[in-house]
């Protein structure tokens, strides 16, 4: 199994530009999570999906952030317009929600730098 | 909601010594407690987990203990090696809550040869 795949691994952009992060969950997993990691705030849950449906987006910091999951094998996190304070590592994680199984498997992350 | 506190924030140990990281949680309904290891430039990786119907679990040099009454759980690493150097995160969740984890702030472990 290839694990959770994220792209790009690194992204450098200028303030005001649109940024799109991509995630491919592990095949067969039906829940997907987007996290943001910074030194100051640690790991923050932004949004999560179950069976492609957004369940809780209360962690999304602002309307500039949006996420979609058009099918079971693909999700995007978009920031428009980006700001320097959005600089962080963004992780995608997936899990197979079955009884007694909630282990989340993380991708390698996307390091975003907004200049 | 759930709140997880993790201590210490940094831990330096000599190679071969043991390391212990402690976490407390607030929601008595939490029933699943995973531990993740994050190496530099990588995503967190699950190393061990424990469910509320078990008090202790071991996997080679790592073990996790759970005290449901006191609402705390701990990670124990014995015979530490330089490759154990990483950031370790604890987490707590209720398995029927759509899998939403509450993570601790992390512990930076440094193993010196």
mmCIF file of C-alpha atoms in Angstrom:
data_model
loop_
_atom_site.group_PDB
_atom_site.id
_atom_site.type_symbol
_atom_site.label_atom_id
_atom_site.label_comp_id
_atom_site.label_asym_id
_atom_site.label_seq_id
_atom_site.Cartn_x
_atom_site.Cartn_y
_atom_site.Cartn_z
ATOM 1 C CA UNK A 1 0.000 0.000 0.000
ATOM 2 C CA UNK A 2 1.353 3.428 -0.934
ATOM 3 C CA UNK A 3 -0.042 5.134 2.129
ATOM 4 C CA UNK A 4 -1.588 8.594 2.112
ATOM 5 C CA UNK A 5 -0.222 10.657 -0.763
ATOM 6 C CA UNK A 6 0.015 14.429 -0.636
ATOM 7 C CA UNK A 7 1.105 16.922 -3.232
ATOM 8 C CA UNK A 8 2.943 19.121 -3.566
ATOM 9 C CA UNK A 9 5.461 18.378 -0.805
ATOM 10 C CA UNK A 10 6.607 21.975 -0.763
ATOM 11 C CA UNK A 11 4.849 25.100 -1.919
ATOM 12 C CA UNK A 12 6.178 28.635 -1.910
ATOM 13 C CA UNK A 13 3.821 31.361 -2.995
ATOM 14 C CA UNK A 14 3.261 35.043 -2.637
ATOM 15 C CA UNK A 15 0.617 36.669 -0.481
ATOM 16 C CA UNK A 16 -2.700 36.915 -2.268
ATOM 17 C CA UNK A 17 -2.176 33.895 -4.482
ATOM 18 C CA UNK A 18 -4.434 30.868 -4.497
ATOM 19 C CA UNK A 19 -2.974 27.662 -3.085
ATOM 20 C CA UNK A 20 -4.368 24.173 -3.637
ATOM 21 C CA UNK A 21 -3.149 21.196 -1.629
ATOM 22 C CA UNK A 22 -4.013 17.679 -2.710
ATOM 23 C CA UNK A 23 -4.508 14.409 -0.911
ATOM 24 C CA UNK A 24 -5.100 10.826 -1.951
ATOM 25 C CA UNK A 25 -6.213 8.692 1.022
ATOM 26 C CA UNK A 26 -5.421 5.045 1.498
ATOM 27 C CA UNK A 27 -7.623 2.906 -0.710
ATOM 28 C CA UNK A 28 -10.631 1.597 1.193
ATOM 29 C CA UNK A 29 -10.507 4.273 3.867
ATOM 30 C CA UNK A 30 -13.733 6.208 4.262
ATOM 31 C CA UNK A 31 -12.734 9.097 6.508
ATOM 32 C CA UNK A 32 -10.301 11.870 5.667
ATOM 33 C CA UNK A 33 -8.848 14.598 7.857
ATOM 34 C CA UNK A 34 -6.968 17.817 7.109
ATOM 35 C CA UNK A 35 -4.604 19.118 9.798
ATOM 36 C CA UNK A 36 -2.354 22.143 10.084
ATOM 37 C CA UNK A 37 0.840 22.014 12.136
ATOM 38 C CA UNK A 38 2.742 25.028 13.450
ATOM 39 C CA UNK A 39 5.218 25.470 16.265
ATOM 40 C CA UNK A 40 2.872 27.789 18.098
ATOM 41 C CA UNK A 41 -0.368 25.829 17.811
ATOM 42 C CA UNK A 42 0.730 22.247 17.289
ATOM 43 C CA UNK A 43 -1.549 19.931 15.307
ATOM 44 C CA UNK A 44 -4.900 21.528 14.544
ATOM 45 C CA UNK A 45 -7.770 19.677 12.917
ATOM 46 C CA UNK A 46 -9.197 21.829 10.129
ATOM 47 C CA UNK A 47 -11.919 19.654 8.629
ATOM 48 C CA UNK A 48 -12.859 16.038 8.226
ATOM 49 C CA UNK A 49 -14.956 14.006 5.827
ATOM 50 C CA UNK A 50 -16.789 10.734 6.179
ATOM 51 C CA UNK A 51 -17.829 8.960 2.978
ATOM 52 C CA UNK A 52 -16.887 12.132 1.067
ATOM 53 C CA UNK A 53 -19.253 14.296 3.136
ATOM 54 C CA UNK A 54 -17.830 17.096 5.317
ATOM 55 C CA UNK A 55 -18.730 16.303 8.919
ATOM 56 C CA UNK A 56 -17.093 19.103 10.855
ATOM 57 C CA UNK A 57 -15.362 22.168 9.451
ATOM 58 C CA UNK A 58 -15.274 24.133 12.688
ATOM 59 C CA UNK A 59 -11.484 24.108 12.614
ATOM 60 C CA UNK A 60 -11.254 25.945 9.327
ATOM 61 C CA UNK A 61 -9.762 29.286 10.365
ATOM 62 C CA UNK A 62 -11.453 31.588 7.882
ATOM 63 C CA UNK A 63 -13.585 31.725 4.785
ATOM 64 C CA UNK A 64 -10.367 31.877 2.823
ATOM 65 C CA UNK A 65 -10.030 28.152 3.491
ATOM 66 C CA UNK A 66 -12.169 25.586 1.701
ATOM 67 C CA UNK A 67 -11.978 21.822 1.262
ATOM 68 C CA UNK A 68 -13.616 19.373 -1.073
ATOM 69 C CA UNK A 69 -13.757 15.643 -1.492
ATOM 70 C CA UNK A 70 -15.320 14.915 -4.882
ATOM 71 C CA UNK A 71 -14.722 11.169 -4.577
ATOM 72 C CA UNK A 72 -13.323 8.564 -2.215
ATOM 73 C CA UNK A 73 -9.798 8.824 -3.585
ATOM 74 C CA UNK A 74 -9.185 12.562 -3.741
ATOM 75 C CA UNK A 75 -9.466 15.669 -1.605
ATOM 76 C CA UNK A 76 -8.279 19.251 -1.913
ATOM 77 C CA UNK A 77 -7.658 22.043 0.558
ATOM 78 C CA UNK A 78 -7.701 25.481 -1.002
ATOM 79 C CA UNK A 79 -6.574 28.797 0.425
ATOM 80 C CA UNK A 80 -7.670 31.886 -1.467
ATOM 81 C CA UNK A 81 -6.207 34.437 -1.001
ATOM 82 C CA UNK A 82 -3.195 33.151 0.924
ATOM 83 C CA UNK A 83 -1.525 35.160 3.693
ATOM 84 C CA UNK A 84 1.877 34.836 5.403
ATOM 85 C CA UNK A 85 0.229 33.535 8.576
ATOM 86 C CA UNK A 86 -1.007 30.524 6.618
ATOM 87 C CA UNK A 87 2.586 29.291 6.433
ATOM 88 C CA UNK A 88 2.596 25.853 8.070
ATOM 89 C CA UNK A 89 2.794 22.157 7.322
ATOM 90 C CA UNK A 90 -0.536 20.767 6.200
ATOM 91 C CA UNK A 91 -1.230 17.079 6.754
ATOM 92 C CA UNK A 92 -3.887 14.827 5.375
ATOM 93 C CA UNK A 93 -4.826 11.651 7.248
ATOM 94 C CA UNK A 94 -7.247 8.851 6.507
ATOM 95 C CA UNK A 95 -8.891 6.065 8.429
ATOM 96 C CA UNK A 96 -11.141 3.129 7.831
ATOM 97 C CA UNK A 97 -14.054 3.753 10.119
ATOM 98 C CA UNK A 98 -15.035 0.305 11.242
ATOM 99 C CA UNK A 99 -16.079 -0.800 14.703
ATOM 100 C CA UNK A 100 -13.107 -0.461 17.006
ATOM 101 C CA UNK A 101 -10.860 0.856 14.258
ATOM 102 C CA UNK A 102 -10.154 4.563 14.223
ATOM 103 C CA UNK A 103 -6.423 4.640 13.625
ATOM 104 C CA UNK A 104 -5.482 7.619 11.494
ATOM 105 C CA UNK A 105 -2.691 7.285 8.952
ATOM 106 C CA UNK A 106 -0.932 10.500 8.052
ATOM 107 C CA UNK A 107 0.571 11.599 4.779
ATOM 108 C CA UNK A 108 4.044 13.187 4.524
ATOM 109 C CA UNK A 109 2.597 16.705 4.591
ATOM 110 C CA UNK A 110 2.836 19.810 2.432
ATOM 111 C CA UNK A 111 5.109 22.559 3.697
ATOM 112 C CA UNK A 112 3.507 25.852 2.686
ATOM 113 C CA UNK A 113 5.413 29.112 2.742
ATOM 114 C CA UNK A 114 3.540 32.298 1.936
ATOM 115 C CA UNK A 115 5.837 35.265 1.338
ATOM 116 C CA UNK B 1 -14.920 18.833 24.444
ATOM 117 C CA UNK B 2 -11.869 16.687 25.032
ATOM 118 C CA UNK B 3 -8.655 18.303 26.237
ATOM 119 C CA UNK B 4 -5.342 16.443 26.267
ATOM 120 C CA UNK B 5 -2.296 17.663 28.158
ATOM 121 C CA UNK B 6 1.129 16.165 27.507
ATOM 122 C CA UNK B 7 4.302 16.359 29.604
ATOM 123 C CA UNK B 8 7.156 16.972 29.366
ATOM 124 C CA UNK B 9 7.539 19.168 26.313
ATOM 125 C CA UNK B 10 11.175 18.121 25.927
ATOM 126 C CA UNK B 11 13.016 15.082 27.197
ATOM 127 C CA UNK B 12 16.729 14.343 26.960
ATOM 128 C CA UNK B 13 17.918 10.836 27.770
ATOM 129 C CA UNK B 14 21.148 8.924 27.518
ATOM 130 C CA UNK B 15 21.207 6.049 25.086
ATOM 131 C CA UNK B 16 20.109 2.898 26.874
ATOM 132 C CA UNK B 17 18.038 4.715 29.484
ATOM 133 C CA UNK B 18 14.244 4.731 29.620
ATOM 134 C CA UNK B 19 11.936 7.558 28.556
ATOM 135 C CA UNK B 20 8.450 8.202 29.893
ATOM 136 C CA UNK B 21 5.894 10.618 28.463
ATOM 137 C CA UNK B 22 2.634 11.287 30.261
ATOM 138 C CA UNK B 23 -0.741 12.518 29.016
ATOM 139 C CA UNK B 24 -3.960 13.376 30.788
ATOM 140 C CA UNK B 25 -7.385 13.670 29.215
ATOM 141 C CA UNK B 26 -10.566 15.309 30.356
ATOM 142 C CA UNK B 27 -13.442 13.382 28.759
ATOM 143 C CA UNK B 28 -14.147 10.161 30.636
ATOM 144 C CA UNK B 29 -15.951 8.855 27.536
ATOM 145 C CA UNK B 30 -12.691 8.709 25.554
ATOM 146 C CA UNK B 31 -11.878 5.098 24.793
ATOM 147 C CA UNK B 32 -9.047 5.046 22.256
ATOM 148 C CA UNK B 33 -5.537 6.421 22.892
ATOM 149 C CA UNK B 34 -2.944 6.291 20.099
ATOM 150 C CA UNK B 35 0.660 7.448 20.219
ATOM 151 C CA UNK B 36 2.382 8.911 17.203
ATOM 152 C CA UNK B 37 6.053 9.463 16.421
ATOM 153 C CA UNK B 38 7.022 12.288 14.101
ATOM 154 C CA UNK B 39 10.496 12.436 12.647
ATOM 155 C CA UNK B 40 11.873 15.595 11.111
ATOM 156 C CA UNK B 41 10.233 16.369 7.778
ATOM 157 C CA UNK B 42 7.755 13.526 7.999
ATOM 158 C CA UNK B 43 4.150 12.993 8.997
ATOM 159 C CA UNK B 44 3.170 11.482 12.349
ATOM 160 C CA UNK B 45 3.320 7.696 12.348
ATOM 161 C CA UNK B 46 1.352 5.464 14.706
ATOM 162 C CA UNK B 47 3.658 3.511 17.011
ATOM 163 C CA UNK B 48 1.266 2.017 19.542
ATOM 164 C CA UNK B 49 -2.293 2.436 20.743
ATOM 165 C CA UNK B 50 -4.450 1.298 23.621
ATOM 166 C CA UNK B 51 -8.174 0.961 24.147
ATOM 167 C CA UNK B 52 -10.040 1.626 27.362
ATOM 168 C CA UNK B 53 -10.692 -2.056 28.069
ATOM 169 C CA UNK B 54 -6.943 -2.678 28.447
ATOM 170 C CA UNK B 55 -4.573 -1.372 31.129
ATOM 171 C CA UNK B 56 -1.255 -1.985 29.420
ATOM 172 C CA UNK B 57 0.091 -2.887 26.029
ATOM 173 C CA UNK B 58 3.644 -3.681 24.923
ATOM 174 C CA UNK B 59 5.395 -3.853 21.604
ATOM 175 C CA UNK B 60 9.091 -4.666 21.897
ATOM 176 C CA UNK B 61 10.759 -1.641 23.530
ATOM 177 C CA UNK B 62 7.644 0.498 23.777
ATOM 178 C CA UNK B 63 4.705 0.160 26.117
ATOM 179 C CA UNK B 64 1.647 2.191 26.959
ATOM 180 C CA UNK B 65 -0.272 2.193 30.229
ATOM 181 C CA UNK B 66 -3.738 3.540 30.864
ATOM 182 C CA UNK B 67 -5.353 4.576 34.133
ATOM 183 C CA UNK B 68 -9.008 5.249 33.380
ATOM 184 C CA UNK B 69 -9.811 6.327 36.921
ATOM 185 C CA UNK B 70 -7.167 9.023 36.922
ATOM 186 C CA UNK B 71 -7.677 9.716 33.204
ATOM 187 C CA UNK B 72 -4.066 9.495 32.265
ATOM 188 C CA UNK B 73 -1.949 7.346 29.999
ATOM 189 C CA UNK B 74 1.779 7.059 29.487
ATOM 190 C CA UNK B 75 4.286 5.980 26.858
ATOM 191 C CA UNK B 76 7.353 4.077 28.026
ATOM 192 C CA UNK B 77 10.398 3.546 25.839
ATOM 193 C CA UNK B 78 13.066 1.238 27.228
ATOM 194 C CA UNK B 79 16.675 0.862 26.108
ATOM 195 C CA UNK B 80 16.470 4.066 24.100
ATOM 196 C CA UNK B 81 18.449 4.358 20.891
ATOM 197 C CA UNK B 82 19.426 7.435 18.838
ATOM 198 C CA UNK B 83 16.744 6.543 16.273
ATOM 199 C CA UNK B 84 14.126 7.068 18.989
ATOM 200 C CA UNK B 85 14.865 10.796 18.776
ATOM 201 C CA UNK B 86 11.684 12.432 17.455
ATOM 202 C CA UNK B 87 8.555 14.290 18.547
ATOM 203 C CA UNK B 88 5.953 12.069 20.175
ATOM 204 C CA UNK B 89 2.255 12.919 20.287
ATOM 205 C CA UNK B 90 -0.475 11.366 22.364
ATOM 206 C CA UNK B 91 -4.128 11.572 21.383
ATOM 207 C CA UNK B 92 -7.537 10.657 22.744
ATOM 208 C CA UNK B 93 -10.836 10.027 21.046
ATOM 209 C CA UNK B 94 -14.205 8.406 21.382
ATOM 210 C CA UNK B 95 -14.427 5.763 18.692
ATOM 211 C CA UNK B 96 -18.014 6.614 17.865
ATOM 212 C CA UNK B 97 -17.275 10.319 17.427
ATOM 213 C CA UNK B 98 -16.411 10.201 13.744
ATOM 214 C CA UNK B 99 -12.798 9.516 14.694
ATOM 215 C CA UNK B 100 -12.058 13.080 15.779
ATOM 216 C CA UNK B 101 -8.767 13.034 17.707
ATOM 217 C CA UNK B 102 -7.595 15.518 20.308
ATOM 218 C CA UNK B 103 -3.801 15.618 20.194
ATOM 219 C CA UNK B 104 -1.395 16.583 22.937
ATOM 220 C CA UNK B 105 1.143 19.315 22.288
ATOM 221 C CA UNK B 106 3.981 16.873 21.677
ATOM 222 C CA UNK B 107 7.217 15.865 23.407
ATOM 223 C CA UNK B 108 10.602 16.378 21.762
ATOM 224 C CA UNK B 109 12.735 13.386 22.736
ATOM 225 C CA UNK B 110 16.485 13.588 22.245
ATOM 226 C CA UNK B 111 18.569 10.469 22.800
ATOM 227 C CA UNK B 112 22.244 11.218 23.186
ATOM 228 C CA UNK B 113 24.839 8.513 22.474
#
